[in-house]
Amino acid sequence: MVQNPARRTALADAAIDVLAREGARGLTFRAVDVEAGVPNGTASNYFANRDDLLHQTARHIHHRLTPDPLILAELLRAPRDRALVTALMHDLIRRISADRAGYLAMLELRLEATRRPELRTQLTGTIREDLENNIAYHLAEGLPGDRDTVVVLYLAMTGLILEHLTLPEVLGVDGLAALVDTVVGRTVPAT
Amino acid sequence: MVQNPARRTALADAAIDVLAREGARGLTFRAVDVEAGVPNGTASNYFANRDDLLHQTARHIHHRLTPDPLILAELLRAPRDRALVTALMHDLIRRISADRAGYLAMLELRLEATRRPELRTQLTGTIREDLENNIAYHLAEGLPGDRDTVVVLYLAMTGLILEHLTLPEVLGVDGLAALVDTVVGRTVPAT
């Protein structure tokens, strides 16, 4: 395996773009090489096989969609009330809108996981850990609500993001921010 | 175009199975013929082109996932309280669990819709109409809550179904019924 970190990142970015545009079946070493603009055969030097390519791409999407610690620290200077939860959800929507390909690629990987048990195990571990971390964080920071608050908010935001990214006109693109406010207002106590 | 309704339905059922198993890129006339066990060339006599195949398949999924009017009438003999909303959501989960391929195929079509404006227009129309019908129904039947109640419940159930069908261990398969109760309990007023 070749170890050029910058090139590995460029290949994983290319794999995300291929997944988002072509779907999981379109993700081949050849397509990644073409998308990254590197010589044919390069991707096969960085990924042991197609499973490895899927797994590394999943890890890279997760990294790309992680909140910026500086923005998070700035948001967390506010009081621990519902308005702060709303601000965190607006930041989530901002990140996803800024990396539409990343989130669409994750949806493709979810569907591919129904066909590949190892990928399913990997994604399950990552997403369950994220959810448990969010719950622990919410409670430790003294944000309003309990464990179920975070679970129901997570589910509603997952539904909202799926709808917004695939069929945005169902909810109305202009009303997205107001809809985030409504979701938080209906699932999180005021204080 | 040939007009044998039973065969058209069999081909649309086969298209759903191909979509769920192979993804949108795997959906070809040839794959539909093989899946339906009909002579090569049959599907091309029933669908004008690939767009037509996608559109008819979307309509057929929608039909397959529609509630059974008899079960719905039975459920609606109960008082118009939160317990009835919970029962309706359990019926939704039951239908989706019974037609896993249908719902997975709809997720594949959602992703394909990001690449095909006409499919996006069709799916947007269908899903928006369903949501508006659900809201009108909820209010007309005197079920607890308002328009936003139905929207937030719809989003949370959409998130729950996506998670349950693609990565069921994230939420825990055993806890699914309890989770539906929690979602309704947190988004719908008691009466």
GROMACS .gro file of C-alpha atoms in nm, chain B:
model
  191
  192MET     CA    1  -4.748  -0.081  -2.571
  193VAL     CA    2  -4.888  -0.417  -2.466
  194GLN     CA    3  -5.179  -0.408  -2.219
  195ASN     CA    4  -5.179  -0.716  -1.999
  196PRO     CA    5  -5.245  -0.570  -1.650
  197ALA     CA    6  -5.133  -0.879  -1.453
  198ARG     CA    7  -4.804  -0.894  -1.641
  199ARG     CA    8  -4.752  -0.518  -1.602
  200THR     CA    9  -4.793  -0.561  -1.224
  201ALA     CA   10  -4.555  -0.859  -1.222
  202LEU     CA   11  -4.295  -0.651  -1.410
  203ALA     CA   12  -4.336  -0.358  -1.168
  204ASP     CA   13  -4.299  -0.596  -0.871
  205ALA     CA   14  -3.983  -0.735  -1.033
  206ALA     CA   15  -3.852  -0.379  -1.087
  207ILE     CA   16  -3.899  -0.309  -0.713
  208ASP     CA   17  -3.700  -0.621  -0.621
  209VAL     CA   18  -3.421  -0.528  -0.864
  210LEU     CA   19  -3.408  -0.170  -0.728
  211ALA     CA   20  -3.393  -0.288  -0.367
  212ARG     CA   21  -3.127  -0.549  -0.437
  213GLU     CA   22  -2.911  -0.386  -0.704
  214GLY     CA   23  -2.972  -0.014  -0.666
  215ALA     CA   24  -3.095   0.229  -0.930
  216ARG     CA   25  -2.804   0.163  -1.163
  217GLY     CA   26  -2.890  -0.206  -1.168
  218LEU     CA   27  -3.243  -0.137  -1.295
  219THR     CA   28  -3.238  -0.231  -1.664
  220PHE     CA   29  -3.506  -0.385  -1.888
  221ARG     CA   30  -3.295  -0.700  -1.903
  222ALA     CA   31  -3.271  -0.726  -1.519
  223VAL     CA   32  -3.649  -0.678  -1.490
  224ASP     CA   33  -3.714  -0.952  -1.746
  225VAL     CA   34  -3.482  -1.192  -1.562
  226GLU     CA   35  -3.631  -1.109  -1.221
  227ALA     CA   36  -3.989  -1.155  -1.351
  228GLY     CA   37  -3.896  -1.478  -1.530
  229VAL     CA   38  -4.032  -1.355  -1.865
  230PRO     CA   39  -3.873  -1.372  -2.211
  231ASN     CA   40  -3.600  -1.120  -2.282
  232GLY     CA   41  -3.759  -0.813  -2.444
  233THR     CA   42  -4.085  -0.828  -2.248
  234ALA     CA   43  -4.023  -0.523  -2.027
  235SER     CA   44  -3.946  -0.311  -2.332
  236ASN     CA   45  -4.302  -0.384  -2.452
  237TYR     CA   46  -4.450  -0.240  -2.130
  238PHE     CA   47  -4.228   0.063  -2.064
  239ALA     CA   48  -4.148   0.326  -2.327
  240ASN     CA   49  -3.798   0.387  -2.189
  241ARG     CA   50  -3.600   0.379  -1.865
  242ASP     CA   51  -3.764   0.700  -1.735
  243ASP     CA   52  -4.107   0.544  -1.790
  244LEU     CA   53  -3.993   0.230  -1.604
  245LEU     CA   54  -3.876   0.444  -1.308
  246HIS     CA   55  -4.201   0.646  -1.305
  247GLN     CA   56  -4.430   0.343  -1.322
  248THR     CA   57  -4.223   0.167  -1.055
  249ALA     CA   58  -4.257   0.471  -0.825
  250ARG     CA   59  -4.636   0.468  -0.872
  251HIS     CA   60  -4.647   0.096  -0.801
  252ILE     CA   61  -4.442   0.132  -0.477
  253HIS     CA   62  -4.678   0.407  -0.366
  254HIS     CA   63  -4.974   0.177  -0.430
  255ARG     CA   64  -4.811  -0.116  -0.245
  256LEU     CA   65  -4.736   0.098   0.062
  257THR     CA   66  -5.086   0.251   0.086
  258PRO     CA   67  -5.276   0.145   0.402
  259ASP     CA   68  -5.534  -0.132   0.367
  260PRO     CA   69  -5.873   0.047   0.397
  261LEU     CA   70  -6.018  -0.241   0.603
  262ILE     CA   71  -5.738  -0.228   0.862
  263LEU     CA   72  -5.761   0.151   0.868
  264ALA     CA   73  -6.140   0.141   0.925
  265GLU     CA   74  -6.090  -0.106   1.212
  266LEU     CA   75  -5.825   0.115   1.375
  267LEU     CA   76  -6.047   0.422   1.339
  268ARG     CA   77  -6.320   0.275   1.559
  269ALA     CA   78  -6.110   0.392   1.858
  270PRO     CA   79  -6.133   0.730   2.035
  271ARG     CA   80  -5.944   1.017   1.871
  272ASP     CA   81  -5.657   1.036   2.116
  273ARG     CA   82  -5.279   0.986   2.113
  274ALA     CA   83  -5.319   0.609   2.151
  275LEU     CA   84  -5.490   0.603   1.810
  276VAL     CA   85  -5.199   0.794   1.653
  277THR     CA   86  -4.964   0.539   1.809
  278ALA     CA   87  -5.171   0.254   1.663
  279LEU     CA   88  -5.159   0.418   1.318
  280MET     CA   89  -4.778   0.450   1.341
  281HIS     CA   90  -4.744   0.084   1.446
  282ASP     CA   91  -4.951  -0.006   1.139
  283LEU     CA   92  -4.713   0.203   0.923
  284ILE     CA   93  -4.412   0.016   1.066
  285ARG     CA   94  -4.592  -0.316   1.012
  286ARG     CA   95  -4.657  -0.232   0.644
  287ILE     CA   96  -4.299  -0.121   0.587
  288SER     CA   97  -4.154  -0.427   0.764
  289ALA     CA   98  -4.381  -0.646   0.549
  290ASP     CA   99  -4.263  -0.470   0.232
  291ARG     CA  100  -3.901  -0.398   0.303
  292ALA     CA  101  -3.814  -0.417  -0.069
  293GLY     CA  102  -4.081  -0.159  -0.153
  294TYR     CA  103  -3.948   0.099   0.090
  295LEU     CA  104  -3.581   0.033   0.005
  296ALA     CA  105  -3.671   0.075  -0.362
  297MET     CA  106  -3.832   0.411  -0.276
  298LEU     CA  107  -3.508   0.519  -0.106
  299GLU     CA  108  -3.317   0.418  -0.420
  300LEU     CA  109  -3.562   0.624  -0.628
  301ARG     CA  110  -3.513   0.924  -0.395
  302LEU     CA  111  -3.138   0.909  -0.464
  303GLU     CA  112  -3.196   0.854  -0.837
  304ALA     CA  113  -3.423   1.162  -0.826
  305THR     CA  114  -3.120   1.377  -0.737
  306ARG     CA  115  -2.993   1.288  -1.088
  307ARG     CA  116  -3.323   1.298  -1.281
  308PRO     CA  117  -3.532   1.616  -1.263
  309GLU     CA  118  -3.847   1.451  -1.404
  310LEU     CA  119  -3.838   1.172  -1.146
  311ARG     CA  120  -3.778   1.433  -0.876
  312THR     CA  121  -4.086   1.626  -0.990
  313GLN     CA  122  -4.298   1.310  -0.986
  314LEU     CA  123  -4.181   1.190  -0.643
  315THR     CA  124  -4.210   1.541  -0.496
  316GLY     CA  125  -4.572   1.561  -0.615
  317THR     CA  126  -4.661   1.218  -0.474
  318ILE     CA  127  -4.493   1.264  -0.135
  319ARG     CA  128  -4.612   1.623  -0.088
  320GLU     CA  129  -4.968   1.517  -0.169
  321ASP     CA  130  -4.940   1.229   0.082
  322LEU     CA  131  -4.812   1.462   0.353
  323GLU     CA  132  -5.086   1.720   0.285
  324ASN     CA  133  -5.348   1.442   0.287
  325ASN     CA  134  -5.211   1.313   0.619
  326ILE     CA  135  -5.229   1.663   0.768
  327ALA     CA  136  -5.585   1.720   0.641
  328TYR     CA  137  -5.691   1.375   0.763
  329HIS     CA  138  -5.537   1.424   1.109
  330LEU     CA  139  -5.716   1.757   1.154
  331ALA     CA  140  -6.048   1.644   1.002
  332GLU     CA  141  -6.058   1.330   1.220
  333GLY     CA  142  -5.997   1.539   1.532
  334LEU     CA  143  -5.670   1.365   1.622
  335PRO     CA  144  -5.466   1.557   1.883
  336GLY     CA  145  -5.227   1.829   1.770
  337ASP     CA  146  -5.199   2.072   1.482
  338ARG     CA  147  -5.034   2.090   1.138
  339ASP     CA  148  -4.683   2.111   1.286
  340THR     CA  149  -4.756   1.802   1.498
  341VAL     CA  150  -4.811   1.598   1.183
  342VAL     CA  151  -4.505   1.745   1.006
  343VAL     CA  152  -4.270   1.672   1.299
  344LEU     CA  153  -4.420   1.325   1.347
  345TYR     CA  154  -4.374   1.260   0.972
  346LEU     CA  155  -4.008   1.366   0.986
  347ALA     CA  156  -3.931   1.158   1.297
  348MET     CA  157  -4.101   0.849   1.148
  349THR     CA  158  -3.910   0.904   0.820
  350GLY     CA  159  -3.584   0.911   1.016
  351LEU     CA  160  -3.683   0.605   1.219
  352ILE     CA  161  -3.775   0.406   0.907
  353LEU     CA  162  -3.453   0.502   0.725
  354GLU     CA  163  -3.249   0.395   1.027
  355HIS     CA  164  -3.449   0.077   1.086
  356LEU     CA  165  -3.430  -0.041   0.724
  357THR     CA  166  -3.065   0.038   0.658
  358LEU     CA  167  -2.885   0.008   0.997
  359PRO     CA  168  -3.136  -0.157   1.234
  360GLU     CA  169  -2.884  -0.218   1.515
  361VAL     CA  170  -2.832   0.157   1.565
  362LEU     CA  171  -3.171   0.182   1.734
  363GLY     CA  172  -3.195  -0.181   1.845
  364VAL     CA  173  -3.439  -0.408   1.664
  365ASP     CA  174  -3.608  -0.524   1.986
  366GLY     CA  175  -3.685  -0.170   2.096
  367LEU     CA  176  -3.858  -0.066   1.774
  368ALA     CA  177  -4.216  -0.073   1.910
  369ALA     CA  178  -4.112   0.113   2.225
  370LEU     CA  179  -3.933   0.370   2.010
  371VAL     CA  180  -4.249   0.432   1.806
  372ASP     CA  181  -4.433   0.492   2.135
  373THR     CA  182  -4.160   0.737   2.241
  374VAL     CA  183  -4.172   0.926   1.910
  375VAL     CA  184  -4.551   0.968   1.929
  376GLY     CA  185  -4.537   1.044   2.304
  377ARG     CA  186  -4.288   1.325   2.245
  378THR     CA  187  -4.444   1.481   1.935
  379VAL     CA  188  -4.823   1.439   1.980
  380PRO     CA  189  -5.028   1.590   2.267
  381ALA     CA  190  -5.220   1.336   2.481
  382THR     CA  191  -5.562   1.458   2.362
   0.00000   0.00000   0.00000
